[in-house]
Amino acid sequence: MKTEKISELTTNRLSVYLRCLNELAASGVEAVSSKTMAEQFNLNSAQIRKDLAYFGEFGVRGVGYNVEELRRQLIEILGLTVKRKVAIVGLGNLGTALANYHGFSQGNFEVVGLFDDDPAKLGNRTRAGLRIQSTQALTDAIRREGIEIVVIAVPANAAERVLEQVTEAGVRAVLNFAPVHLAAKPGVKVKNVDLTISLESLSYFLANPSSEAINIVDREFLRHEAAAGAAK
Amino acid sequence: MKTEKISELTTNRLSVYLRCLNELAASGVEAVSSKTMAEQFNLNSAQIRKDLAYFGEFGVRGVGYNVEELRRQLIEILGLTVKRKVAIVGLGNLGTALANYHGFSQGNFEVVGLFDDDPAKLGNRTRAGLRIQSTQALTDAIRREGIEIVVIAVPANAAERVLEQVTEAGVRAVLNFAPVHLAAKPGVKVKNVDLTISLESLSYFLANPSSEAINIVDREFLRHEAAAGAAK
């Protein structure tokens, strides 16, 4: 595997490819070309080949990719072979929604801790039965439970403080939903989620209704949930 | 402007570029090359040139892009010159969080309606003072107010019904947060938001801690909020 610059946009696309491959595998497809994959899921075939080439040679010219093999490789590249423990800090509306969002506690992610500063919320339980604890217990919990990912859903003015607390406790991966841009620290990955990007994409469609590609079903964000829902 | 296939991933990147340019403009930078922009914001310079080439020739070789001019063009391409009215359907935790998320009611988007089926919620007001209405009033409101974008935040089993109701009322852009994949209808853009993609990106970092690029500050999702927060 090459270790050159892999941008965040690339890893996001790898997640998208994995979802597509999951769907192909579920339909019994054994091999797929970048061209077919691009057409079926409204992606860019040159981009697919380029992204996957970062990680070595997967495809066979004229045959395409072996679906199972590529799935397995992407799962490994994305680090999805190991279960990651997740804590959510801030149990307002968004934090509570995330705590109940089953994509956050399935597959390779497990929400094991919920933390809030508000004494009125302590002891409350989410749908999954997790009890809300004081943020004073956060540092200990991170070390004791081996929490690797912290989701920040506190108000903007408290986000930086939470980031400091959890990175001091050893957390190296943070997903920030607070409406403030948090800068990463050395060796720590901070992913700031901006929900307005999705709105702008819709705005593009409204401004360019004739742009045919946008009329095609959006298959880019195929959900684990489709499969999970069917299994229920 | 070419009208060939523009993928959703491209429009997402255009949003990212616009955020970068907003920051450059705020710092007084007048011209920027794709190389400098790529380095500063941890993007791919070839990708930047390719994405922008879709929409015509912006850059001048050896000089780069005029920041103000490129901003103006991206704002136009993304359809951000017109105010878009937004309704949120489903005022559970996530819907309430979105209703209070100020990125959803600033700039070119304005949340003008909140709708829920639960009689207990009717009449409740969000922080912004909007009153929750019955979903029975949704169709009329869409037509009367000229709502262009509907955000679906209802439970999975109700999402398809809401999609049908709003598209029948003439809505052509839907942002779906319900944990189910909604397929688009002809002429209607449905964007399914999958929050687990962000978790997978963090998982990649945890699995590849030596990957230097990922240690660089994540500037891809620079926020309107940073500026908005400062203005408060």
Short mmCIF file of C-alpha atoms in Angstrom, two decimals:
data_model
loop_
_atom_site.label_atom_id
_atom_site.label_comp_id
_atom_site.label_asym_id
_atom_site.label_seq_id
_atom_site.Cartn_x
_atom_site.Cartn_y
_atom_site.Cartn_z
CA MET A 1 0.00 0.00 0.00
CA LYS A 2 1.38 3.39 -0.96
CA THR A 3 1.61 5.84 1.89
CA GLU A 4 1.30 9.03 -0.13
CA LYS A 5 -1.26 11.70 0.68
CA ILE A 6 -4.71 10.19 0.90
CA SER A 7 -7.23 12.97 1.23
CA GLU A 8 -10.33 12.82 3.31
CA LEU A 9 -12.42 13.08 0.17
CA THR A 10 -10.75 9.88 -1.02
CA THR A 11 -11.57 7.98 2.17
CA ASN A 12 -15.15 9.24 1.91
CA ARG A 13 -15.30 7.83 -1.61
CA LEU A 14 -13.90 4.50 -0.41
CA SER A 15 -16.84 4.34 2.02
CA VAL A 16 -19.18 5.00 -0.88
CA TYR A 17 -17.53 2.27 -3.01
CA LEU A 18 -17.87 -0.15 -0.11
CA ARG A 19 -21.61 0.52 0.08
CA CYS A 20 -21.93 -0.08 -3.66
CA LEU A 21 -19.97 -3.33 -3.41
CA ASN A 22 -22.10 -4.46 -0.47
CA GLU A 23 -25.15 -4.01 -2.64
CA LEU A 24 -23.53 -5.81 -5.61
CA ALA A 25 -22.50 -8.69 -3.34
CA ALA A 26 -26.02 -8.92 -1.93
CA SER A 27 -27.34 -9.17 -5.52
CA GLY A 28 -24.94 -12.01 -6.25
CA VAL A 29 -22.66 -10.04 -8.60
CA GLU A 30 -19.16 -11.57 -8.59
CA ALA A 31 -17.16 -9.19 -10.80
CA VAL A 32 -17.66 -5.57 -11.81
CA SER A 33 -15.76 -3.13 -14.01
CA SER A 34 -15.15 0.45 -12.94
CA LYS A 35 -17.30 1.49 -15.90
CA THR A 36 -20.31 -0.61 -14.85
CA MET A 37 -19.91 0.45 -11.25
CA ALA A 38 -19.77 4.09 -12.31
CA GLU A 39 -22.90 3.76 -14.44
CA GLN A 40 -24.89 1.82 -11.88
CA PHE A 41 -24.09 4.11 -8.97
CA ASN A 42 -23.64 7.42 -10.80
CA LEU A 43 -19.93 7.70 -10.05
CA ASN A 44 -16.89 8.56 -12.14
CA SER A 45 -15.06 5.51 -13.55
CA ALA A 46 -11.68 7.22 -13.92
CA GLN A 47 -11.97 8.41 -10.33
CA ILE A 48 -12.77 4.88 -9.13
CA ARG A 49 -9.68 3.48 -10.88
CA LYS A 50 -7.51 6.29 -9.53
CA ASP A 51 -8.76 5.96 -5.96
CA LEU A 52 -8.29 2.22 -5.88
CA ALA A 53 -4.86 2.45 -7.51
CA TYR A 54 -3.66 4.30 -4.39
CA PHE A 55 -3.93 1.04 -2.56
CA GLY A 56 -2.46 -1.32 -5.13
CA GLU A 57 -3.74 -3.19 -8.16
CA PHE A 58 -7.17 -4.67 -7.58
CA GLY A 59 -8.69 -4.83 -11.03
CA VAL A 60 -7.98 -7.12 -13.95
CA ARG A 61 -8.17 -5.36 -17.32
CA GLY A 62 -11.18 -6.57 -19.29
CA VAL A 63 -12.63 -8.45 -16.33
CA GLY A 64 -12.97 -5.84 -13.64
CA TYR A 65 -12.82 -6.15 -9.92
CA ASN A 66 -13.64 -9.27 -7.95
CA VAL A 67 -16.47 -7.94 -5.79
CA GLU A 68 -15.78 -10.03 -2.68
CA GLU A 69 -12.05 -9.47 -2.84
CA LEU A 70 -12.41 -5.70 -3.30
CA ARG A 71 -14.94 -5.54 -0.45
CA ARG A 72 -12.55 -7.38 1.82
CA GLN A 73 -9.70 -5.05 0.86
CA LEU A 74 -11.76 -1.89 1.39
CA ILE A 75 -12.97 -3.16 4.76
CA GLU A 76 -9.34 -3.67 5.71
CA ILE A 77 -8.14 -0.33 4.31
CA LEU A 78 -10.90 1.53 6.15
CA GLY A 79 -9.96 -0.21 9.37
CA LEU A 80 -13.38 -1.83 9.62
CA THR A 81 -12.05 -5.20 10.75
CA VAL A 82 -11.80 -3.95 14.33
CA LYS A 83 -14.67 -2.85 16.54
CA ARG A 84 -14.34 0.83 17.54
CA LYS A 85 -15.84 2.11 20.76
CA VAL A 86 -17.60 5.45 20.52
CA ALA A 87 -18.67 8.02 23.13
CA ILE A 88 -21.15 10.82 22.53
CA VAL A 89 -20.66 14.05 24.49
CA GLY A 90 -23.65 16.39 24.68
CA LEU A 91 -27.12 14.86 24.85
CA GLY A 92 -29.18 17.72 23.51
CA ASN A 93 -31.47 17.04 20.57
CA LEU A 94 -28.65 16.25 18.17
CA GLY A 95 -26.66 14.09 20.60
CA THR A 96 -29.79 12.19 21.56
CA ALA A 97 -30.64 11.68 17.90
CA LEU A 98 -27.12 10.36 17.27
CA ALA A 99 -27.32 8.09 20.32
CA ASN A 100 -30.48 6.58 18.86
CA TYR A 101 -29.15 6.54 15.26
CA HIS A 102 -28.55 2.87 14.76
CA GLY A 103 -25.82 3.36 12.18
CA PHE A 104 -23.74 4.65 15.08
CA SER A 105 -24.04 1.43 17.04
CA GLN A 106 -23.81 -1.33 14.50
CA GLY A 107 -21.24 -2.92 12.29
CA ASN A 108 -17.88 -1.81 13.54
CA PHE A 109 -18.97 0.96 15.82
CA GLU A 110 -20.38 0.62 19.30
CA VAL A 111 -21.61 3.56 21.33
CA VAL A 112 -20.52 2.68 24.86
CA GLY A 113 -20.80 6.02 26.67
CA LEU A 114 -23.04 9.09 26.81
CA PHE A 115 -21.89 12.21 28.65
CA ASP A 116 -23.55 15.51 29.49
CA ASP A 117 -22.95 18.41 31.87
CA ASP A 118 -26.59 18.94 32.70
CA PRO A 119 -27.42 17.38 36.12
CA ALA A 120 -31.08 17.07 35.06
CA LYS A 121 -30.07 14.63 32.31
CA LEU A 122 -27.86 12.34 34.38
CA GLY A 123 -29.15 8.82 34.68
CA ASN A 124 -31.55 9.23 31.75
CA ARG A 125 -31.40 6.32 29.37
CA THR A 126 -31.52 6.24 25.57
CA ARG A 127 -33.55 3.79 23.54
CA ALA A 128 -30.58 1.43 23.54
CA GLY A 129 -30.58 1.49 27.34
CA LEU A 130 -27.37 3.50 27.84
CA ARG A 131 -27.33 5.76 30.89
CA ILE A 132 -26.16 9.39 30.59
CA GLN A 133 -23.12 10.11 32.77
CA SER A 134 -21.47 13.32 33.93
CA THR A 135 -18.68 14.67 31.71
CA GLN A 136 -16.54 14.49 34.83
CA ALA A 137 -16.54 10.73 34.32
CA LEU A 138 -15.46 11.07 30.68
CA THR A 139 -11.67 10.87 31.09
CA ASP A 140 -11.87 7.75 33.24
CA ALA A 141 -14.37 6.10 30.92
CA ILE A 142 -12.19 6.71 27.85
CA ARG A 143 -9.24 5.01 29.52
CA ARG A 144 -11.21 2.23 31.18
CA GLU A 145 -13.39 1.33 28.19
CA GLY A 146 -10.82 1.99 25.46
CA ILE A 147 -13.01 4.54 23.69
CA GLU A 148 -11.39 5.45 20.36
CA ILE A 149 -13.87 7.86 18.79
CA VAL A 150 -15.65 10.76 20.50
CA VAL A 151 -18.66 12.46 18.93
CA ILE A 152 -18.99 16.08 20.06
CA ALA A 153 -22.57 17.40 20.08
CA VAL A 154 -22.27 20.15 22.70
CA PRO A 155 -22.97 23.87 22.14
CA ALA A 156 -20.31 25.74 20.15
CA ASN A 157 -18.77 27.44 23.18
CA ALA A 158 -18.12 24.12 24.96
CA ALA A 159 -16.72 22.16 22.01
CA GLU A 160 -13.07 23.21 22.29
CA ARG A 161 -13.01 22.28 25.99
CA VAL A 162 -14.40 18.81 25.26
CA LEU A 163 -11.84 18.35 22.48
CA GLU A 164 -9.03 19.15 24.90
CA GLN A 165 -10.38 16.86 27.58
CA VAL A 166 -10.75 13.85 25.29
CA THR A 167 -7.44 14.28 23.48
CA GLU A 168 -5.67 14.54 26.84
CA ALA A 169 -7.35 11.27 27.74
CA GLY A 170 -5.81 9.73 24.61
CA VAL A 171 -8.59 9.91 22.01
CA ARG A 172 -7.25 10.40 18.48
CA ALA A 173 -10.46 10.54 16.43
CA VAL A 174 -13.20 13.14 16.93
CA LEU A 175 -16.39 13.73 15.00
CA ASN A 176 -17.57 17.28 15.63
CA PHE A 177 -21.20 18.29 15.12
CA ALA A 178 -20.93 21.48 17.19
CA PRO A 179 -21.43 24.52 14.96
CA VAL A 180 -17.83 25.66 15.24
CA HIS A 181 -14.74 24.59 13.31
CA LEU A 182 -12.38 22.67 15.58
CA ALA A 183 -8.77 22.47 14.44
CA ALA A 184 -6.98 19.14 14.78
CA LYS A 185 -4.04 18.68 17.09
CA PRO A 186 -0.94 16.74 16.04
CA GLY A 187 -1.77 13.05 15.80
CA VAL A 188 -5.48 13.70 16.29
CA LYS A 189 -8.06 13.60 13.52
CA VAL A 190 -10.98 15.99 13.90
CA LYS A 191 -13.78 15.65 11.40
CA ASN A 192 -16.12 18.62 11.34
CA VAL A 193 -19.54 17.73 10.00
CA ASP A 194 -21.24 20.49 8.07
CA LEU A 195 -24.84 19.60 7.30
CA THR A 196 -25.29 22.62 5.02
CA ILE A 197 -23.09 21.02 2.33
CA SER A 198 -26.04 18.74 1.56
CA LEU A 199 -28.35 21.71 1.19
CA GLU A 200 -25.97 23.36 -1.27
CA SER A 201 -25.94 20.24 -3.37
CA LEU A 202 -29.74 20.39 -3.58
CA SER A 203 -29.50 24.06 -4.43
CA TYR A 204 -27.28 23.12 -7.39
CA PHE A 205 -29.96 20.77 -8.64
CA LEU A 206 -32.68 23.39 -8.31
CA ALA A 207 -30.52 25.87 -10.22
CA ASN A 208 -29.71 23.30 -12.92
CA PRO A 209 -32.83 21.19 -13.36
CA SER A 210 -31.74 20.08 -16.82
CA SER A 211 -28.54 18.54 -15.50
CA GLU A 212 -29.53 14.98 -16.26
CA ALA A 213 -27.09 13.18 -13.99
CA ILE A 214 -28.66 14.73 -10.98
CA ASN A 215 -31.97 13.17 -11.98
CA ILE A 216 -30.49 9.73 -11.63
CA VAL A 217 -31.21 8.01 -8.35
CA ASP A 218 -28.66 9.05 -5.78
CA ARG A 219 -26.96 5.80 -5.03
CA GLU A 220 -23.86 7.33 -3.53
CA PHE A 221 -25.07 7.18 -0.01
CA LEU A 222 -26.52 3.71 -0.01
CA ARG A 223 -27.17 2.80 3.51
CA HIS A 224 -26.11 0.04 5.75
CA GLU A 225 -29.58 0.69 7.08
CA ALA A 226 -31.33 -0.77 4.04
CA ALA A 227 -29.83 -4.14 4.84
CA ALA A 228 -30.18 -3.65 8.58
CA GLY A 229 -33.84 -2.71 8.20
CA ALA A 230 -34.55 -5.81 6.13
CA ALA A 231 -32.91 -8.01 8.74
CA LYS A 232 -35.17 -6.78 11.53
CA MET B 1 -21.19 25.90 -19.15
CA LYS B 2 -21.05 22.28 -20.24
CA THR B 3 -24.07 20.23 -19.36
CA GLU B 4 -22.40 16.83 -19.20
CA LYS B 5 -22.77 14.54 -16.21
CA ILE B 6 -21.88 16.34 -13.02
CA SER B 7 -21.81 13.91 -10.15
CA GLU B 8 -23.00 14.65 -6.68
CA LEU B 9 -19.46 14.18 -5.41
CA THR B 10 -18.43 17.03 -7.72
CA THR B 11 -21.09 19.40 -6.40
CA ASN B 12 -20.05 18.47 -2.86
CA ARG B 13 -16.49 19.42 -3.74
CA LEU B 14 -17.68 22.71 -5.23
CA SER B 15 -19.23 23.49 -1.83
CA VAL B 16 -15.91 22.69 -0.20
CA TYR B 17 -14.02 24.93 -2.65
CA LEU B 18 -16.46 27.73 -1.95
CA ARG B 19 -15.77 27.46 1.79
CA CYS B 20 -12.02 27.59 1.11
CA LEU B 21 -12.44 30.64 -1.14
CA ASN B 22 -14.60 32.35 1.47
CA GLU B 23 -11.78 31.91 3.95
CA LEU B 24 -9.15 33.14 1.45
CA ALA B 25 -11.30 36.18 0.62
CA ALA B 26 -11.74 36.92 4.33
CA SER B 27 -7.92 36.84 4.69
CA GLY B 28 -7.54 39.31 1.83
CA VAL B 29 -6.06 36.84 -0.67
CA GLU B 30 -6.81 38.00 -4.22
CA ALA B 31 -5.44 35.17 -6.37
CA VAL B 32 -4.74 31.52 -5.69
CA SER B 33 -3.35 28.64 -7.75
CA SER B 34 -4.91 25.19 -7.61
CA LYS B 35 -1.61 23.99 -6.13
CA THR B 36 -1.64 26.51 -3.27
CA MET B 37 -5.31 25.89 -2.62
CA ALA B 38 -4.69 22.14 -2.56
CA GLU B 39 -1.82 22.49 -0.11
CA GLN B 40 -3.56 24.93 2.18
CA PHE B 41 -6.79 22.99 2.41
CA ASN B 42 -5.48 19.43 1.97
CA LEU B 43 -7.18 18.91 -1.37
CA ASN B 44 -6.04 17.47 -4.70
CA SER B 45 -4.86 20.13 -7.19
CA ALA B 46 -5.54 18.04 -10.32
CA GLN B 47 -9.03 17.36 -8.99
CA ILE B 48 -9.62 21.08 -8.41
CA ARG B 49 -8.59 21.92 -11.98
CA LYS B 50 -10.73 19.12 -13.36
CA ASP B 51 -13.81 20.03 -11.34
CA LEU B 52 -13.63 23.68 -12.25
CA ALA B 53 -12.97 22.89 -15.91
CA TYR B 54 -16.46 21.34 -16.08
CA PHE B 55 -17.84 24.82 -15.79
CA GLY B 56 -15.50 26.67 -18.13
CA GLU B 57 -12.08 28.23 -17.88
CA PHE B 58 -11.58 30.11 -14.65
CA GLY B 59 -7.85 29.98 -14.04
CA VAL B 60 -4.98 31.80 -15.72
CA ARG B 61 -1.88 29.65 -16.14
CA GLY B 62 0.92 30.85 -13.85
CA VAL B 63 -1.38 33.25 -12.00
CA GLY B 64 -4.14 31.04 -10.69
CA TYR B 65 -7.72 31.86 -9.96
CA ASN B 66 -9.06 35.26 -9.08
CA VAL B 67 -10.57 34.52 -5.67
CA GLU B 68 -13.52 36.93 -5.86
CA GLU B 69 -14.36 35.99 -9.42
CA LEU B 70 -14.23 32.26 -8.68
CA ARG B 71 -16.33 32.70 -5.54
CA ARG B 72 -18.94 34.62 -7.52
CA GLN B 73 -18.99 31.89 -10.18
CA LEU B 74 -19.30 29.04 -7.67
CA ILE B 75 -22.10 30.85 -5.86
CA GLU B 76 -23.89 31.13 -9.18
CA ILE B 77 -23.18 27.53 -10.24
CA LEU B 78 -24.44 26.21 -6.90
CA GLY B 79 -27.59 28.27 -7.27
CA LEU B 80 -26.80 30.22 -4.12
CA THR B 81 -27.89 33.56 -5.56
CA VAL B 82 -31.52 32.77 -4.80
CA LYS B 83 -33.05 32.24 -1.36
CA ARG B 84 -34.46 28.71 -0.99
CA LYS B 85 -37.32 28.02 1.38
CA VAL B 86 -36.97 24.86 3.46
CA ALA B 87 -39.48 22.78 5.45
CA ILE B 88 -38.56 20.17 8.05
CA VAL B 89 -40.88 17.20 8.47
CA GLY B 90 -40.54 15.20 11.69
CA LEU B 91 -39.68 17.08 14.86
CA GLY B 92 -38.14 14.30 16.91
CA ASN B 93 -34.66 14.82 18.30
CA LEU B 94 -32.98 15.02 14.92
CA GLY B 95 -35.62 17.26 13.31
CA THR B 96 -35.56 19.58 16.30
CA ALA B 97 -31.77 19.69 16.18
CA LEU B 98 -31.92 20.56 12.47
CA ALA B 99 -34.58 23.22 13.10
CA ASN B 100 -32.21 24.83 15.60
CA TYR B 101 -29.09 24.26 13.47
CA HIS B 102 -28.37 27.75 12.30
CA GLY B 103 -26.61 26.64 9.12
CA PHE B 104 -30.06 25.57 7.97
CA SER B 105 -31.55 29.00 8.33
CA GLN B 106 -28.89 31.39 7.14
CA GLY B 107 -27.25 32.42 3.94
CA ASN B 108 -29.42 31.16 1.14
CA PHE B 109 -31.64 28.82 3.07
CA GLU B 110 -34.60 29.74 5.21
CA VAL B 111 -36.54 27.23 7.27
CA VAL B 112 -40.13 28.45 6.95
CA GLY B 113 -42.13 25.42 8.08
CA LEU B 114 -42.00 22.62 10.66
CA PHE B 115 -44.37 19.67 10.41
CA ASP B 116 -45.11 16.70 12.63
CA ASP B 117 -47.83 14.07 13.01
CA ASP B 118 -47.75 14.02 16.80
CA PRO B 119 -50.67 16.08 18.19
CA ALA B 120 -48.69 16.63 21.41
CA LYS B 121 -46.07 18.59 19.48
CA LEU B 122 -48.40 20.88 17.54
CA GLY B 123 -48.00 24.52 18.42
CA ASN B 124 -44.62 23.98 20.07
CA ARG B 125 -42.07 26.52 18.97
CA THR B 126 -38.39 26.12 18.15
CA ARG B 127 -35.68 28.47 19.32
CA ALA B 128 -36.17 30.52 16.17
CA GLY B 129 -39.85 30.92 17.08
CA LEU B 130 -41.34 28.71 14.38
CA ARG B 131 -44.50 26.88 15.35
CA ILE B 132 -44.89 23.15 14.62
CA GLN B 133 -47.83 22.40 12.31
CA SER B 134 -49.70 19.23 11.41
CA THR B 135 -48.37 17.33 8.38
CA GLN B 136 -51.92 17.67 7.04
CA ALA B 137 -51.03 21.32 6.42
CA LEU B 138 -47.84 20.41 4.55
CA THR B 139 -49.17 20.29 0.99
CA ASP B 140 -50.89 23.66 1.30
CA ALA B 141 -47.85 25.23 2.93
CA ILE B 142 -45.52 24.02 0.18
CA ARG B 143 -47.70 25.63 -2.48
CA ARG B 144 -48.51 28.78 -0.54
CA GLU B 145 -44.99 29.50 0.72
CA GLY B 146 -43.10 28.24 -2.32
CA ILE B 147 -41.09 25.71 -0.32
CA GLU B 148 -38.38 24.24 -2.56
CA ILE B 149 -36.50 21.90 -0.23
CA VAL B 150 -37.98 19.43 2.25
CA VAL B 151 -35.88 17.86 4.99
CA ILE B 152 -37.25 14.46 6.05
CA ALA B 153 -36.49 13.51 9.66
CA VAL B 154 -39.35 11.13 10.37
CA PRO B 155 -39.00 7.45 11.38
CA ALA B 156 -37.94 5.07 8.60
CA ASN B 157 -41.41 3.62 8.06
CA ALA B 158 -42.96 7.07 7.43
CA ALA B 159 -40.28 8.48 5.11
CA GLU B 160 -41.59 7.13 1.81
CA ARG B 161 -45.08 8.50 2.52
CA VAL B 162 -43.67 11.97 3.23
CA LEU B 163 -41.59 11.80 0.05
CA GLU B 164 -44.72 11.04 -1.96
CA GLN B 165 -46.72 13.80 -0.33
CA VAL B 166 -44.13 16.51 -0.91
CA THR B 167 -43.26 15.52 -4.47
CA GLU B 168 -46.98 15.51 -5.32
CA ALA B 169 -47.08 19.02 -3.94
CA GLY B 170 -44.32 20.00 -6.36
CA VAL B 171 -41.13 19.76 -4.28
CA ARG B 172 -38.13 18.70 -6.35
CA ALA B 173 -35.35 18.60 -3.74
CA VAL B 174 -35.41 16.39 -0.66
CA LEU B 175 -32.80 15.87 2.04
CA ASN B 176 -33.46 12.56 3.78
CA PHE B 177 -32.15 11.88 7.29
CA ALA B 178 -34.52 8.97 7.94
CA PRO B 179 -32.55 5.73 8.27
CA VAL B 180 -33.84 4.28 5.03
CA HIS B 181 -32.67 4.77 1.45
CA LEU B 182 -35.25 6.74 -0.53
CA ALA B 183 -35.04 6.44 -4.30
CA ALA B 184 -35.50 9.56 -6.35
CA LYS B 185 -38.42 10.03 -8.69
CA PRO B 186 -38.00 11.49 -12.19
CA GLY B 187 -37.20 15.18 -11.92
CA VAL B 188 -36.80 14.97 -8.15
CA LYS B 189 -33.46 14.98 -6.35
CA VAL B 190 -33.34 12.97 -3.13
CA LYS B 191 -30.18 13.25 -1.10
CA ASN B 192 -29.82 10.55 1.54
CA VAL B 193 -27.57 11.61 4.39
CA ASP B 194 -25.57 8.80 5.94
CA LEU B 195 -23.82 9.95 9.08
CA THR B 196 -21.83 6.73 9.38
CA ILE B 197 -19.63 7.73 6.40
CA SER B 198 -17.91 10.17 8.76
CA LEU B 199 -17.27 7.42 11.29
CA GLU B 200 -15.67 5.24 8.62
CA SER B 201 -13.33 8.03 7.67
CA LEU B 202 -12.18 8.25 11.30
CA SER B 203 -11.80 4.49 11.34
CA TYR B 204 -9.42 4.82 8.37
CA PHE B 205 -7.30 7.25 10.33
CA LEU B 206 -7.20 4.98 13.38
CA ALA B 207 -6.15 2.08 11.17
CA ASN B 208 -3.49 4.17 9.40
CA PRO B 209 -2.06 6.53 12.03
CA SER B 210 1.10 7.06 9.98
CA SER B 211 -0.88 8.41 7.02
CA GLU B 212 0.49 11.93 7.22
CA ALA B 213 -2.16 13.72 5.20
CA ILE B 214 -4.82 12.76 7.66
CA ASN B 215 -2.87 14.47 10.38
CA ILE B 216 -3.20 17.76 8.61
CA VAL B 217 -6.00 19.94 9.90
CA ASP B 218 -9.23 18.96 8.25
CA ARG B 219 -10.04 22.09 6.34
CA GLU B 220 -12.43 20.47 3.93
CA PHE B 221 -15.50 21.25 5.91
CA LEU B 222 -14.76 24.82 6.86
CA ARG B 223 -17.87 26.27 8.25
CA HIS B 224 -20.01 29.20 7.45
CA GLU B 225 -20.52 29.00 11.18
CA ALA B 226 -16.99 30.16 11.98
CA ALA B 227 -17.76 33.49 10.33
CA ALA B 228 -21.34 33.54 11.59
CA GLY B 229 -20.19 32.86 15.14
CA ALA B 230 -17.67 35.68 14.99
CA ALA B 231 -20.34 38.06 13.77
CA LYS B 232 -22.58 37.41 16.76
#
